[in-house]
């Protein structure tokens, strides 16, 4: 079981940067693939990317601009967002997917229903 606490959201102008942090509590944090999602008002909660034991994945719309990293010693995952655009405005969520023993540790789940735990969300607003 794990609890996720997010921070780092805020208001930024187009072209600016933000770094979101997600701090996790619980045993064996490294056993989780950590994903990032975002949801704009009236929209679906969409997958952005994730980091597994040894791989990262990003959707095309953020590739080259966003970077996901993790620090297992600190039980934390980060989303570095550069070159932000107004269309990036959304509530951002981190989520944890438990990697079962015997499964591919580099599997990247894209479906929100594959994630077991969620942060509370943090607002990112990008102004033009």
Coordinates of C-alpha atoms in Angstrom, one line a residue:
X1 CA 0.0 0.0 0.0
X2 CA 1.3 3.4 -0.9
X3 CA 0.2 7.0 -0.4
X4 CA 1.1 9.7 -2.9
X5 CA 1.5 13.4 -2.2
X6 CA 2.1 15.8 -5.1
X7 CA 3.5 19.3 -5.2
X8 CA 4.9 21.8 -7.6
X9 CA 1.9 22.9 -9.6
X10 CA 1.2 26.6 -10.2
X11 CA 0.8 29.3 -12.8
X12 CA 3.4 29.8 -15.5
X13 CA 3.6 31.7 -18.7
X14 CA 3.8 29.9 -22.0
X15 CA 7.4 28.8 -22.7
X16 CA 8.1 28.4 -19.0
X17 CA 8.9 25.4 -16.9
X18 CA 7.6 23.6 -13.8
X19 CA 8.7 20.6 -11.9
X20 CA 6.1 18.4 -10.3
X21 CA 7.1 16.2 -7.4
X22 CA 5.3 13.1 -6.1
X23 CA 6.4 11.7 -2.8
X24 CA 5.4 8.2 -1.9
X25 CA 5.1 6.5 1.4
X26 CA 5.1 2.7 1.9
X27 CA 7.3 -0.3 1.5
X28 CA 9.1 -1.2 -1.7
X29 CA 8.5 1.9 -3.7
X30 CA 10.8 0.5 -6.4
X31 CA 8.2 -2.2 -7.0
X32 CA 5.9 0.3 -8.6
X33 CA 5.8 1.8 -12.1
X34 CA 5.0 5.4 -11.7
X35 CA 2.8 7.1 -14.2
X36 CA 1.6 10.7 -14.8
X37 CA -1.8 11.7 -16.1
X38 CA -3.6 15.0 -16.7
X39 CA -7.2 16.0 -16.9
X40 CA -8.6 19.3 -18.2
X41 CA -12.2 20.3 -17.3
X42 CA -14.7 18.2 -19.2
X43 CA -12.1 16.0 -20.5
X44 CA -10.9 12.4 -19.9
X45 CA -8.0 11.8 -17.6
X46 CA -5.3 11.1 -20.1
X47 CA -2.0 9.3 -19.8
X48 CA 1.1 11.4 -20.3
X49 CA 3.9 9.0 -19.6
X50 CA 5.5 6.7 -17.0
X51 CA 8.7 5.4 -15.6
X52 CA 9.2 1.7 -14.8
X53 CA 12.2 -0.1 -13.3
X54 CA 14.4 0.7 -16.3
X55 CA 12.4 2.5 -19.0
X56 CA 10.4 5.6 -19.7
X57 CA 7.6 6.3 -22.1
X58 CA 5.9 9.6 -23.2
X59 CA 3.0 10.4 -25.4
X60 CA 3.7 12.3 -28.6
X61 CA 2.3 15.6 -27.4
X62 CA 4.8 15.9 -24.5
X63 CA 7.8 14.1 -26.0
X64 CA 10.9 16.2 -26.0
X65 CA 9.4 18.7 -23.5
X66 CA 8.6 16.6 -20.4
X67 CA 10.9 14.3 -18.5
X68 CA 10.0 11.8 -15.9
X69 CA 12.6 10.7 -13.4
X70 CA 12.6 8.8 -10.1
X71 CA 14.7 8.7 -7.0
X72 CA 14.0 5.4 -5.2
X73 CA 16.1 6.3 -2.2
X74 CA 13.8 9.3 -1.6
X75 CA 10.6 7.5 -2.7
X76 CA 9.9 10.2 -5.2
X77 CA 9.1 10.7 -8.8
X78 CA 9.3 13.9 -10.8
X79 CA 7.8 15.4 -13.9
X80 CA 10.0 18.1 -15.4
X81 CA 7.9 20.2 -17.8
X82 CA 9.6 22.6 -20.2
X83 CA 8.4 24.7 -23.0
X84 CA 4.9 24.7 -21.6
X85 CA 2.0 25.5 -23.8
X86 CA -1.5 26.8 -22.8
X87 CA -2.9 23.4 -23.9
X88 CA -0.9 21.8 -21.1
X89 CA -3.2 23.4 -18.6
X90 CA -4.8 20.7 -16.5
X91 CA -4.8 18.9 -13.2
X92 CA -1.8 16.6 -13.1
X93 CA -1.9 13.3 -11.2
X94 CA 0.8 10.8 -10.3
X95 CA -0.2 7.2 -10.0
X96 CA 1.4 4.0 -9.0
X97 CA 1.1 0.6 -10.8
X98 CA 2.3 -2.4 -8.8
X99 CA 4.6 -4.6 -10.7
X100 CA 3.8 -8.2 -9.8
X101 CA 6.6 -10.7 -9.3
X102 CA 7.4 -12.5 -12.5
X103 CA 6.1 -9.8 -14.8
X104 CA 8.1 -7.6 -17.1
X105 CA 9.4 -4.8 -15.0
X106 CA 9.6 -2.5 -18.0
X107 CA 6.0 -2.9 -18.9
X108 CA 4.4 0.5 -19.2
X109 CA 0.6 0.6 -18.5
X110 CA -1.3 3.2 -20.4
X111 CA -4.7 2.6 -19.0
X112 CA -5.7 4.6 -15.9
X113 CA -7.5 1.5 -14.6
X114 CA -4.1 -0.3 -14.4
X115 CA -2.9 2.0 -11.7
X116 CA -3.5 1.1 -8.1
X117 CA -2.9 4.4 -6.2
X118 CA -3.3 8.1 -7.1
X119 CA -2.2 11.4 -5.8
X120 CA -4.7 14.2 -5.1
X121 CA -3.8 16.1 -8.2
X122 CA -2.1 19.4 -8.6
X123 CA -3.2 22.3 -10.9
X124 CA -1.0 23.5 -13.7
X125 CA -2.1 26.6 -15.5
X126 CA -0.2 27.9 -18.5
X127 CA -1.0 31.4 -19.6
X128 CA -0.4 32.9 -23.1

